[in-house]
PDB file of C-alpha atoms and ligand atoms in Angstrom:
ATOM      1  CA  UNK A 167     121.786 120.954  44.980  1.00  0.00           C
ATOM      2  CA  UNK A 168     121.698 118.736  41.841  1.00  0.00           C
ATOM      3  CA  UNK A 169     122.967 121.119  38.645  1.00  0.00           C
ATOM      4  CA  UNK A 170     119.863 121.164  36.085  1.00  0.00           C
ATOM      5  CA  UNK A 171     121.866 118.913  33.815  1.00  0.00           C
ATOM      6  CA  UNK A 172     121.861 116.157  36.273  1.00  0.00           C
ATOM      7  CA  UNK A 173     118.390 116.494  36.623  1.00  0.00           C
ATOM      8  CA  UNK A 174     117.996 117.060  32.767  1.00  0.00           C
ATOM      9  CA  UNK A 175     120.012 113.683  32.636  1.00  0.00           C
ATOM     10  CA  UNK A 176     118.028 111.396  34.889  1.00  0.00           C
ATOM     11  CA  UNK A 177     114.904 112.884  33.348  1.00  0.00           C
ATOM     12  CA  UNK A 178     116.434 111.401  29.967  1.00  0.00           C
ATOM     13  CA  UNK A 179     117.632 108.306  31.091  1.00  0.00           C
ATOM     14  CA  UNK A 180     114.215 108.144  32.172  1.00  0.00           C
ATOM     15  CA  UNK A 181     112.548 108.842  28.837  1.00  0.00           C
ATOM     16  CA  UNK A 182     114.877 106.269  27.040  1.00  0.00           C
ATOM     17  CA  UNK A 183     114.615 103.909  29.576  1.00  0.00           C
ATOM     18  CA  UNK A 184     110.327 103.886  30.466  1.00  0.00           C
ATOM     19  CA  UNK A 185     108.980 106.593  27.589  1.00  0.00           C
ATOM     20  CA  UNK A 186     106.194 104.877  25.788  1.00  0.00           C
ATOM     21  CA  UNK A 187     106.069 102.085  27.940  1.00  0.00           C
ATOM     22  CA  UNK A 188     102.948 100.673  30.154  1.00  0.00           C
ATOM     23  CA  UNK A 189     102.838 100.665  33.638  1.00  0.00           C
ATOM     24  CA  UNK A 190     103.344  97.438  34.958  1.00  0.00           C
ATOM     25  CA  UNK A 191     103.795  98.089  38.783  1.00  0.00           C
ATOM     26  CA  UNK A 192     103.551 101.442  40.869  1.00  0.00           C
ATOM     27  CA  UNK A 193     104.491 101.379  44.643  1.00  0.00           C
ATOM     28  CA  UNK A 194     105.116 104.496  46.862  1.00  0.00           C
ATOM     29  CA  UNK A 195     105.956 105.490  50.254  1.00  0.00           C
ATOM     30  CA  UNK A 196     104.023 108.573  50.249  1.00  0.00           C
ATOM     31  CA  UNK A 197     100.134 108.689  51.274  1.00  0.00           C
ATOM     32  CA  UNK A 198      99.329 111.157  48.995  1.00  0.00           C
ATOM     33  CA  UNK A 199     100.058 109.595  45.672  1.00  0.00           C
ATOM     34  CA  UNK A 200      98.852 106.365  47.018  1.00  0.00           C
ATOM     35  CA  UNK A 201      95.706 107.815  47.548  1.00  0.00           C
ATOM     36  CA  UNK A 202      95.547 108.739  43.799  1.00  0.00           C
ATOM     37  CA  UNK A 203      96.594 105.470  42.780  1.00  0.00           C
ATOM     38  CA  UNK A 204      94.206 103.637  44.549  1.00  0.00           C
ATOM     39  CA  UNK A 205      91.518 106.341  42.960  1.00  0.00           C
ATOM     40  CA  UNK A 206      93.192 105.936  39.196  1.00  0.00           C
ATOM     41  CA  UNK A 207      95.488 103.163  39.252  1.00  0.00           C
ATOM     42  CA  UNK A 208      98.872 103.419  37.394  1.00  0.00           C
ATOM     43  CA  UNK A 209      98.776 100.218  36.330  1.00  0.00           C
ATOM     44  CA  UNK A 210      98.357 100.225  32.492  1.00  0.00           C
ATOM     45  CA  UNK A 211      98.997 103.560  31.860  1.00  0.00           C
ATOM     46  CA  UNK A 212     101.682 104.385  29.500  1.00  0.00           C
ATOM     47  CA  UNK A 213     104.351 106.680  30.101  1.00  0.00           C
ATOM     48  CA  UNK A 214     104.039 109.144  27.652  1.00  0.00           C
ATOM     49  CA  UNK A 215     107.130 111.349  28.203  1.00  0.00           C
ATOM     50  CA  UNK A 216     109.917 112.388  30.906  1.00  0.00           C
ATOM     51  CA  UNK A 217     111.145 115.997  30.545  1.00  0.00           C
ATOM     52  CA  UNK A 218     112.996 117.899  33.133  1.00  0.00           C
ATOM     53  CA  UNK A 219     112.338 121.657  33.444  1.00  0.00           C
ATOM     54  CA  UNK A 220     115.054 123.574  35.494  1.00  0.00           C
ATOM     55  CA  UNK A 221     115.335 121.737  38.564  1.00  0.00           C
ATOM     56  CA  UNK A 222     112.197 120.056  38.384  1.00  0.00           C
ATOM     57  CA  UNK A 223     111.546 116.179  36.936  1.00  0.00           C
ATOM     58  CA  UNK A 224     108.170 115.533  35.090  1.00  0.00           C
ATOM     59  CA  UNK A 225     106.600 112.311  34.476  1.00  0.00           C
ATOM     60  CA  UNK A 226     103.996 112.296  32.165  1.00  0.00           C
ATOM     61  CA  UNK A 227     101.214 109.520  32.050  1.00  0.00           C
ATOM     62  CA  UNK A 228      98.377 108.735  30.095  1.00  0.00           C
ATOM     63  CA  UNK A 229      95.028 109.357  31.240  1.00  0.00           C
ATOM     64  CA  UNK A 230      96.325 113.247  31.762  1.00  0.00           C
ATOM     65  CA  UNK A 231      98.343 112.406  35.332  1.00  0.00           C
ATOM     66  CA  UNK A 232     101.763 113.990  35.526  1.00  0.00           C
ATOM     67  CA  UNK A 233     104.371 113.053  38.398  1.00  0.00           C
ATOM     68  CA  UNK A 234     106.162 116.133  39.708  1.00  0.00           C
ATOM     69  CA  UNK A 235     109.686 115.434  41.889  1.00  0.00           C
ATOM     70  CA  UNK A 236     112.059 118.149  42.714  1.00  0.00           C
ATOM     71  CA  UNK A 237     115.160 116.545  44.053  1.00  0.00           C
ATOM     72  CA  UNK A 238     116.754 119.662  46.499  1.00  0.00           C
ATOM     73  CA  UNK A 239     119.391 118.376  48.299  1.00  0.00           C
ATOM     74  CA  UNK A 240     119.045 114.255  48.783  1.00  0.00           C
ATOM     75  CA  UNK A 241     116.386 113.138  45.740  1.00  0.00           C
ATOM     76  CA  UNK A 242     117.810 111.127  43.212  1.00  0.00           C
ATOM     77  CA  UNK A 243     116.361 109.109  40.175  1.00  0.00           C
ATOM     78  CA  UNK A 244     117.756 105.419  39.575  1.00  0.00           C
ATOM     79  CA  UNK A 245     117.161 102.880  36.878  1.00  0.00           C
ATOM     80  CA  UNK A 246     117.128  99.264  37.364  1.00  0.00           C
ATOM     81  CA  UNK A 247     116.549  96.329  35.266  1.00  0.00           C
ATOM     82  CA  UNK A 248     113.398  94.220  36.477  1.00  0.00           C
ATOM     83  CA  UNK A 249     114.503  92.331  40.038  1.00  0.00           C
ATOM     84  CA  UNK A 250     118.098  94.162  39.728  1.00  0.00           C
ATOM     85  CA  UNK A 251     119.316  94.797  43.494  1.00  0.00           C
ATOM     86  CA  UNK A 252     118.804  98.192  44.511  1.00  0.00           C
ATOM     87  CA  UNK A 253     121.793 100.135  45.807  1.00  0.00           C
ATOM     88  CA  UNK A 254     119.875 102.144  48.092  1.00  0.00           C
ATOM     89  CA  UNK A 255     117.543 100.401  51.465  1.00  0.00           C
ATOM     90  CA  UNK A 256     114.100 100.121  50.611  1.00  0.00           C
ATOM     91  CA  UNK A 257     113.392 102.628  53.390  1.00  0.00           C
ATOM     92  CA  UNK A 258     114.943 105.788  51.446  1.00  0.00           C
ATOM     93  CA  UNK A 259     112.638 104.643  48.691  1.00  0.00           C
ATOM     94  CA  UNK A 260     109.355 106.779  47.567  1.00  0.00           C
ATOM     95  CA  UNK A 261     108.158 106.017  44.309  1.00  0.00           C
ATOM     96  CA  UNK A 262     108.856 102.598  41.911  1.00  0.00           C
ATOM     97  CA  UNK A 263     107.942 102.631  38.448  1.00  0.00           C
ATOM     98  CA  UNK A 264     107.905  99.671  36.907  1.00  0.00           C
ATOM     99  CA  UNK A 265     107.565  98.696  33.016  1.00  0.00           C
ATOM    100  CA  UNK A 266     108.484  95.258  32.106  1.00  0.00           C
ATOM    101  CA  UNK A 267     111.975  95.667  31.596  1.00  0.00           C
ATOM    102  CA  UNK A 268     112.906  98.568  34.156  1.00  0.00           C
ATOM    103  CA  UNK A 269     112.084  99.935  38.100  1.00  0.00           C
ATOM    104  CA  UNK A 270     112.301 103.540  38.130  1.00  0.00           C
ATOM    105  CA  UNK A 271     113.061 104.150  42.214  1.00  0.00           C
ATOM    106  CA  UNK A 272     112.732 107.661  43.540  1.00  0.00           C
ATOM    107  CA  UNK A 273     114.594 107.689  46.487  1.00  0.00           C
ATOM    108  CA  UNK A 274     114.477 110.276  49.154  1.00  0.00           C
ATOM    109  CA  UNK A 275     112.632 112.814  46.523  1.00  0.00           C
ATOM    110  CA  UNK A 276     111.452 115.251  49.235  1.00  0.00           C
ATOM    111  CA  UNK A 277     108.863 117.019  46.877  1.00  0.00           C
ATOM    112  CA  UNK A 278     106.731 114.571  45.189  1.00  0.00           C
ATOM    113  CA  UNK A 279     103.284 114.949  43.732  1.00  0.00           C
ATOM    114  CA  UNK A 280     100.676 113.888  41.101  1.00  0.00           C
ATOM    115  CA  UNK A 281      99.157 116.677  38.976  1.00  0.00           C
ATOM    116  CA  UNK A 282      96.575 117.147  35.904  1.00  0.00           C
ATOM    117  CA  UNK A 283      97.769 119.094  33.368  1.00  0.00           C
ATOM    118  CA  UNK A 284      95.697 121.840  34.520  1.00  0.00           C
ATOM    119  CA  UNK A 285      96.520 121.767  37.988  1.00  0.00           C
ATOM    120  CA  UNK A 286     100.060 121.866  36.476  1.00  0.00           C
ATOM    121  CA  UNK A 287      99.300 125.275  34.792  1.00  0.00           C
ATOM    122  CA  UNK A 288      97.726 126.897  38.105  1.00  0.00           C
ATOM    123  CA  UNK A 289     100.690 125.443  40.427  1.00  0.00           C
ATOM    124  CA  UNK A 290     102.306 127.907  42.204  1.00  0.00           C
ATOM    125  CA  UNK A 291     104.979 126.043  43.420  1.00  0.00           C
ATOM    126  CA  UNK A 292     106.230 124.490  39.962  1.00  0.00           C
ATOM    127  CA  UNK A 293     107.027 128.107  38.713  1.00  0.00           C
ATOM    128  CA  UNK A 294     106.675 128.368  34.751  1.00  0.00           C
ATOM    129  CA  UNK A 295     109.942 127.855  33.651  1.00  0.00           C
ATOM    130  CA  UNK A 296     112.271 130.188  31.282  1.00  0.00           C
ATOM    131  CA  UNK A 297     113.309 128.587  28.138  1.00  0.00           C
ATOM    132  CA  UNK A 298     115.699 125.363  29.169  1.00  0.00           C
ATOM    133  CA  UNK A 299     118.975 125.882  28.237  1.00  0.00           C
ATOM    134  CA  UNK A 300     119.761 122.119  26.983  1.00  0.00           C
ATOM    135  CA  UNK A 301     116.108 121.892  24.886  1.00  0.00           C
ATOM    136  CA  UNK A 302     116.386 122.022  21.350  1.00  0.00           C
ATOM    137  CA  UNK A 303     113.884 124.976  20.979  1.00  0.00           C
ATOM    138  CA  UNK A 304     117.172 127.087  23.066  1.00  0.00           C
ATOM    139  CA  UNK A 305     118.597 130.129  21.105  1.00  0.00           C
ATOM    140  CA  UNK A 306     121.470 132.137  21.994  1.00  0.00           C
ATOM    141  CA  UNK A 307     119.146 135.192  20.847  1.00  0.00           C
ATOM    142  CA  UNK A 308     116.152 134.126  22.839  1.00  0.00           C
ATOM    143  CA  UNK A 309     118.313 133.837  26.043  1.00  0.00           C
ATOM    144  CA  UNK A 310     119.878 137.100  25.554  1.00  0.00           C
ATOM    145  CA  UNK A 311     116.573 138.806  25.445  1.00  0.00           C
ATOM    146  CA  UNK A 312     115.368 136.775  28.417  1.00  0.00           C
ATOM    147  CA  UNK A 313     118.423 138.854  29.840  1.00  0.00           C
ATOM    148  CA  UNK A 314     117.859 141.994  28.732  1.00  0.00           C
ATOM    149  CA  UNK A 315     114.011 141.894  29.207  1.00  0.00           C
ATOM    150  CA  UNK A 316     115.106 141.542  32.951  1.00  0.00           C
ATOM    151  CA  UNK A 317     117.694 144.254  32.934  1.00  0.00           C
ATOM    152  CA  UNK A 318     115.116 146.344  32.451  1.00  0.00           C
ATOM    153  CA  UNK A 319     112.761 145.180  35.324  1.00  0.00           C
ATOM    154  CA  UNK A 320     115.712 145.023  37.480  1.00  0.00           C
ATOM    155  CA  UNK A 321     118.492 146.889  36.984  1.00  0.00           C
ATOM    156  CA  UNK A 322     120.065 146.476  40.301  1.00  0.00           C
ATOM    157  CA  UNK A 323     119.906 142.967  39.836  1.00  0.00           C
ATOM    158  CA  UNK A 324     123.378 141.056  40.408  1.00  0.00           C
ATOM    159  CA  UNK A 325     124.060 138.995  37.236  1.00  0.00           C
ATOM    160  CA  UNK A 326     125.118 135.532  38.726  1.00  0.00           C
ATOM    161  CA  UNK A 327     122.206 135.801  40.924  1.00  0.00           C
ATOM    162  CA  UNK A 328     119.886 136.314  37.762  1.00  0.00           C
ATOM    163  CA  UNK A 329     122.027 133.728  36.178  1.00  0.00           C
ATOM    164  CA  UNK A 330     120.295 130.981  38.552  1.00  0.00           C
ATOM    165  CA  UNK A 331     116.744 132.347  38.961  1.00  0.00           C
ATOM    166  CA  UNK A 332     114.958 129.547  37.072  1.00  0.00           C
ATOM    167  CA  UNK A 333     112.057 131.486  35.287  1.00  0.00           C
ATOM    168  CA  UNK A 334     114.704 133.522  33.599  1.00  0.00           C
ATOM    169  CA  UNK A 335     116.423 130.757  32.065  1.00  0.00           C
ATOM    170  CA  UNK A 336     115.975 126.923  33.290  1.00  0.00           C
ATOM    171  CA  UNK A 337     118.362 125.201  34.414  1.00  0.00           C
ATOM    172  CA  UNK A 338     121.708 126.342  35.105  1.00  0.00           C
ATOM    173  CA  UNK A 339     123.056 125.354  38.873  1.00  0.00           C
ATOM    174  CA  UNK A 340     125.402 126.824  40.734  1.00  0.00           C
ATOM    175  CA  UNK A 341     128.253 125.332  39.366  1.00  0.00           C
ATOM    176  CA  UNK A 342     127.471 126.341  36.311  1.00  0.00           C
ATOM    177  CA  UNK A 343     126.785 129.734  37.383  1.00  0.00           C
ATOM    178  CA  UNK A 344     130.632 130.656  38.648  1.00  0.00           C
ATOM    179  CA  UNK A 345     132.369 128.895  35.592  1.00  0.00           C
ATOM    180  CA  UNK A 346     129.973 130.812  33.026  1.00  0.00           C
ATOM    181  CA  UNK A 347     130.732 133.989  34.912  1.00  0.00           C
ATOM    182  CA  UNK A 348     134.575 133.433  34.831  1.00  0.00           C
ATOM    183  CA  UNK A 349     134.634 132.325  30.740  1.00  0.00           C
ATOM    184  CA  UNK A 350     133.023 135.559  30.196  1.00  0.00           C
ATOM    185  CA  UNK A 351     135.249 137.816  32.596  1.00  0.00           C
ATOM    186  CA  UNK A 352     132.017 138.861  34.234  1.00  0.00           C
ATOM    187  CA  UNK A 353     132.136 139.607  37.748  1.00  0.00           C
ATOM    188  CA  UNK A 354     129.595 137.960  39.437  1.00  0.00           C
ATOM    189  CA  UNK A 355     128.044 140.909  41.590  1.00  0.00           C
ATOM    190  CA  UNK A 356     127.865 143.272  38.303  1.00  0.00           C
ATOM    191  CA  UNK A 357     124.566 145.033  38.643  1.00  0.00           C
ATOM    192  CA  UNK A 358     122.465 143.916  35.082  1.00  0.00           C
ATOM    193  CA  UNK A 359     122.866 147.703  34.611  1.00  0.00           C
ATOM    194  CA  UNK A 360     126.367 147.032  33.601  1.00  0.00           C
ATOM    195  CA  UNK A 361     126.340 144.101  31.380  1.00  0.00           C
ATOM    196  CA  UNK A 362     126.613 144.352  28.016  1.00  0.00           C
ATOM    197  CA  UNK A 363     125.038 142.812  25.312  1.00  0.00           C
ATOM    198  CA  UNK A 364     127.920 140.766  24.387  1.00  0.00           C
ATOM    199  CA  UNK A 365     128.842 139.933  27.724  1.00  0.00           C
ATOM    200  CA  UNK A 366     124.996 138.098  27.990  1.00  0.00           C
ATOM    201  CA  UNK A 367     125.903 136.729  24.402  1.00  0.00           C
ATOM    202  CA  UNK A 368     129.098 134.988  25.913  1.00  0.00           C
ATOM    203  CA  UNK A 369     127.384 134.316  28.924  1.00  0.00           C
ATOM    204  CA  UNK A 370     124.334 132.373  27.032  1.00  0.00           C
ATOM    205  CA  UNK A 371     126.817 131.132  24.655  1.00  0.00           C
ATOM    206  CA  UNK A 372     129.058 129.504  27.397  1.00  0.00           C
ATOM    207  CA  UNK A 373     126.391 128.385  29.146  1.00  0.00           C
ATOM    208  CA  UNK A 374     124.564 126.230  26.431  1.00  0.00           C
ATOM    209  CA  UNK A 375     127.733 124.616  25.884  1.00  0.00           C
ATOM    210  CA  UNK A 376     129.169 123.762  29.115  1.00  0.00           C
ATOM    211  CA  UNK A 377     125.701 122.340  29.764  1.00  0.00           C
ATOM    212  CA  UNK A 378     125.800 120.614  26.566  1.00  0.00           C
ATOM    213  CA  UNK A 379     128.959 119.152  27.180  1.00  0.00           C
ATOM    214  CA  UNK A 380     128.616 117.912  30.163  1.00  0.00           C
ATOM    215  CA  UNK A 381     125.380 115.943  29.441  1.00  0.00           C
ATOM    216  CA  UNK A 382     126.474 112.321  28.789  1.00  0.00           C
ATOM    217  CA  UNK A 383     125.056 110.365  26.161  1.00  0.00           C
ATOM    218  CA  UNK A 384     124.268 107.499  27.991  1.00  0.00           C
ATOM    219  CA  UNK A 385     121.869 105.074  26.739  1.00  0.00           C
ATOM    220  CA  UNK A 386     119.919 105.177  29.907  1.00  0.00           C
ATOM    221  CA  UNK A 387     121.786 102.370  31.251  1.00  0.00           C
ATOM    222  CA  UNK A 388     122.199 101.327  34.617  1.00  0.00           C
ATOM    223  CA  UNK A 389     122.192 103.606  37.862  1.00  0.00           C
ATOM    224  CA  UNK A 390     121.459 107.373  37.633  1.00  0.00           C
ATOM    225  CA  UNK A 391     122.984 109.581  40.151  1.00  0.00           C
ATOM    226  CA  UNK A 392     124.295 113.513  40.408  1.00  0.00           C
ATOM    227  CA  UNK A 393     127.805 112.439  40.855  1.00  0.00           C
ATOM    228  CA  UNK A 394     127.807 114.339  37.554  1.00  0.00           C
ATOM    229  CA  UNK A 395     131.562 114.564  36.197  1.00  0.00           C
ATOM    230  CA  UNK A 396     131.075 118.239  35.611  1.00  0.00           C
ATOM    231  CA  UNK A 397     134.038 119.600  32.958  1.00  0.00           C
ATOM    232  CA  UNK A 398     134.770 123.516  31.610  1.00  0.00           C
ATOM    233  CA  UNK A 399     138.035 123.469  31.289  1.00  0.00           C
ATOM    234  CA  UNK A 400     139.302 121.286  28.822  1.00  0.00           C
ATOM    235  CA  UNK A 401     141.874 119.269  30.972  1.00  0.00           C
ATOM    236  CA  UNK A 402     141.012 115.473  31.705  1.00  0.00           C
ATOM    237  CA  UNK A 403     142.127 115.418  35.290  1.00  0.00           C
ATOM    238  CA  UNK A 404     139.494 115.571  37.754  1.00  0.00           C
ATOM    239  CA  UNK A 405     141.651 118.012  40.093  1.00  0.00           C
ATOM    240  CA  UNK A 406     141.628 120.106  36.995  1.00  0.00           C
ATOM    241  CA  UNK A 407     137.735 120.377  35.562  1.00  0.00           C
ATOM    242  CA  UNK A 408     136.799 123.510  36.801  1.00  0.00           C
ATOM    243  CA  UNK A 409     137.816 127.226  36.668  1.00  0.00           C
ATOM    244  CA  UNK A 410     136.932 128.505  39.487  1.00  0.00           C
ATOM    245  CA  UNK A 411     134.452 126.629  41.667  1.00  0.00           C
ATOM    246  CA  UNK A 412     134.928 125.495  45.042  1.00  0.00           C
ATOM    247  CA  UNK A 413     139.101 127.015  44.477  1.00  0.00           C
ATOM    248  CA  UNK A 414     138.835 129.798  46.694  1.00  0.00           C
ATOM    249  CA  UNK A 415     142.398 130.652  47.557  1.00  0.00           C
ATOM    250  CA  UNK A 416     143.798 129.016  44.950  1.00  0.00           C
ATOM    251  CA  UNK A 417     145.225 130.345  41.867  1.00  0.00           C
ATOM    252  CA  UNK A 418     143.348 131.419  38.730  1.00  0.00           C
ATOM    253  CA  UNK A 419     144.110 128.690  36.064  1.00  0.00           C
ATOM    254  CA  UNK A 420     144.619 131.722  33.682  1.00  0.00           C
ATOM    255  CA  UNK A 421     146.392 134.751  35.324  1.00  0.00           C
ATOM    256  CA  UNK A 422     147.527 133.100  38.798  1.00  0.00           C
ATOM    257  CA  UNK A 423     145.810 135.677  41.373  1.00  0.00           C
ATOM    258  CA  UNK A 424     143.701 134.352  44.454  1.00  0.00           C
ATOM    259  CA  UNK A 425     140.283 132.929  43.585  1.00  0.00           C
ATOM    260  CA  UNK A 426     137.819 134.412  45.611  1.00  0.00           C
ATOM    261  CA  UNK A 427     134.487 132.967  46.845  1.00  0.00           C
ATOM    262  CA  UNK A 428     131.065 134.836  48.945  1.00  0.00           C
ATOM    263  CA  UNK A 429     128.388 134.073  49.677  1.00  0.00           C
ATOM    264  CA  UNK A 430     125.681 135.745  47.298  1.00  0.00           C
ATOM    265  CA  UNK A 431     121.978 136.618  47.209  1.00  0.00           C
ATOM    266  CA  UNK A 432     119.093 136.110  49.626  1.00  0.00           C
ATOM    267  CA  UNK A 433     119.783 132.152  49.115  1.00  0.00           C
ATOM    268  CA  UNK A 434     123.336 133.380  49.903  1.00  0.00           C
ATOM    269  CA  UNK A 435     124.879 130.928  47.284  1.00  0.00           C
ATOM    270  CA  UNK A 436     128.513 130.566  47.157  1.00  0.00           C
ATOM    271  CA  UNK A 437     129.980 132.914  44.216  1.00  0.00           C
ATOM    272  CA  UNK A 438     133.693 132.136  43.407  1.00  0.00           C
ATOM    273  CA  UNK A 439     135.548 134.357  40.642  1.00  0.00           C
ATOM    274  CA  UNK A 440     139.015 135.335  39.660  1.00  0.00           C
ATOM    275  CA  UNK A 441     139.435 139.646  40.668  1.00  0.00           C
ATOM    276  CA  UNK A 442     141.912 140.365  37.921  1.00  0.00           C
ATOM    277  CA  UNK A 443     140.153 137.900  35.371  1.00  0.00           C
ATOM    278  CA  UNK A 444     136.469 139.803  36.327  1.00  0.00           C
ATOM    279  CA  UNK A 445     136.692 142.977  37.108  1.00  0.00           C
ATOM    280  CA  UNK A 446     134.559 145.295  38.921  1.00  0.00           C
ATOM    281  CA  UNK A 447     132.663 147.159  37.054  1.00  0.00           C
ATOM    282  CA  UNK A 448     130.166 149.569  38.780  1.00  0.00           C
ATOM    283  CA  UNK A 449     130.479 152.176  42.018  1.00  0.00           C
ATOM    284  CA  UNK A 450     133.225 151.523  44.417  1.00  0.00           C
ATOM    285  CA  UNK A 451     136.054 149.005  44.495  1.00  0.00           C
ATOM    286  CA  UNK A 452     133.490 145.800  44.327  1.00  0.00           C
ATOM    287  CA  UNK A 453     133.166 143.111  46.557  1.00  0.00           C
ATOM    288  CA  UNK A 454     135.792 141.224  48.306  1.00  0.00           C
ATOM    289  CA  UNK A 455     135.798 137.911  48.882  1.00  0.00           C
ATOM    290  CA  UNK A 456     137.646 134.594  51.051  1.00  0.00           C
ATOM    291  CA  UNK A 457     140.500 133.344  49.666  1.00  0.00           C
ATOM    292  CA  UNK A 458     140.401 130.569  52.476  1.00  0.00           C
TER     293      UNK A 458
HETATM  294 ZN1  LIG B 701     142.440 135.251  36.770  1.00  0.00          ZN
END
């Protein structure tokens, strides 16, 4: 699934690339927006804004129409200049954009759909988001209460699983979720019970920054895809850009011991942590995980 700072960088790329601009040319694959397009054209609209919320890409047109895409597994954004060759067959494509100097393609979106901004507000399936961890309005303090506040509802809660439910706070992925968890020596099936106050402070902390970090400030140019080169640790090499994730069996970059990895949640997301780096904290002897 596309990490929320993918999705927060095509929904950028889009904003530099199309944001302010009129419509010049809308096509789609999908009967349901066409429908609304032949009602409303988009033709000489202007896009007003791009933002992304969590996992979700908004499009925002005048004459109060809004685009929704989520991207699951397969969706991606690209950008091309006007009558650039696209790199993906016109079959896969769903929705084209086009302003006078770009084509906005969504290809393979599998969730794509035109709402006012009141039909926004009653949607039940575009949740209202928690605070987005890469907007500017983002506070370590705000995000920490977002954490406690849900302690309290749900103490049995385990943390990395509360670390990716969206309406807590937007837009950490499950990448994200394991490295945050390591940095802070959290381990990731702690009840919410058990965290402390500065362990959600580091947690916040590390995850505003890894985010941060790994959004690149590209100028909207050219092809946008979720091959993101995510980075939290600080070496260069590729091999080497992440603590924990996907190194099950290997050893911890800090201490040496067997990274772990299980399967977590009702999603049953893959969890991967270090056992002598986060240690079990709560009833028992913790979970136990694959090393292979
Ligand atoms: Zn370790």
């Amino acid at each position: 699934m596309p990490e929320g700072d993918t999705i927060y960088r095509a929904a950028r790329a889009l904003q530099q690339a199309i944001g302010g601009k009129a419509v010049t040319g809308f096509e789609t694959g999908l009967a349901k927006l066409a429908r609304v397009n032949d009602d409303a054209p988009m033709v000489g609209r202007v896009v007003e804004r791009v933002e992304s919320r969590g996992k979700w890409c908004l499009i925002y047109f005048s004459g109060d129409l809004i685009l929704v895409t989520h991207m699951l597994m397969s969706g991606s954004w690209h950008l091309y200049r006007a009558g650039e060759r696209w790199r993906m067959g016109r079959s896969r494509m769903r929705v084209v954009i086009k302003t006078a100097e770009w084509e906005a393609v969504a290809f393979n979106v599998p969730i794509a759909e035109f709402h006012t901004a009141r039909s926004l507000e009653r949607s039940a399936q575009v949740p209202r988001l928690g605070p987005d961890i890469l907007s500017a309005e983002f506070t370590v303090e705000g995000g920490v209460a977002r954490l406690e506040a849900y302690a309290a509802k749900h103490p049995e809660a385990e943390i990395a699983v509360v670390l990716l439910n969206q309406r807590v706070l937007a837009g950490l992925g499950n990448v994200y979720k394991s490295e945050v968890a390591f940095a802070a020596g959290v381990n990731p099936f702690r009840a919410m019970r058990t965290i402390t106050r500065r362990e959600m402070e580091a947690m916040v902390d590390l995850a505003q920054r890894y985010m941060k970090a790994n959004v690149a400030d590209g100028k909207g140019e050219g092809i946008v895809t979720y091959a993101g080169n995510r980075r939290t640790t600080r070496a260069m090499d590729r091999e080497e850009r992440l603590w924990v994730y996907r190194r099950q069996g290997q050893e911890c970059r800090r201490c040496g011991a067997a990274v772990m990895m299980r399967k977590q949640g009702e999603q049953a997301r893959s969890s991967y942590w270090c056992p002598e780096c986060q240690p079990w904290v709560g009833e028992g002897s913790g979970p136990v995980g694959r090393t292979a």
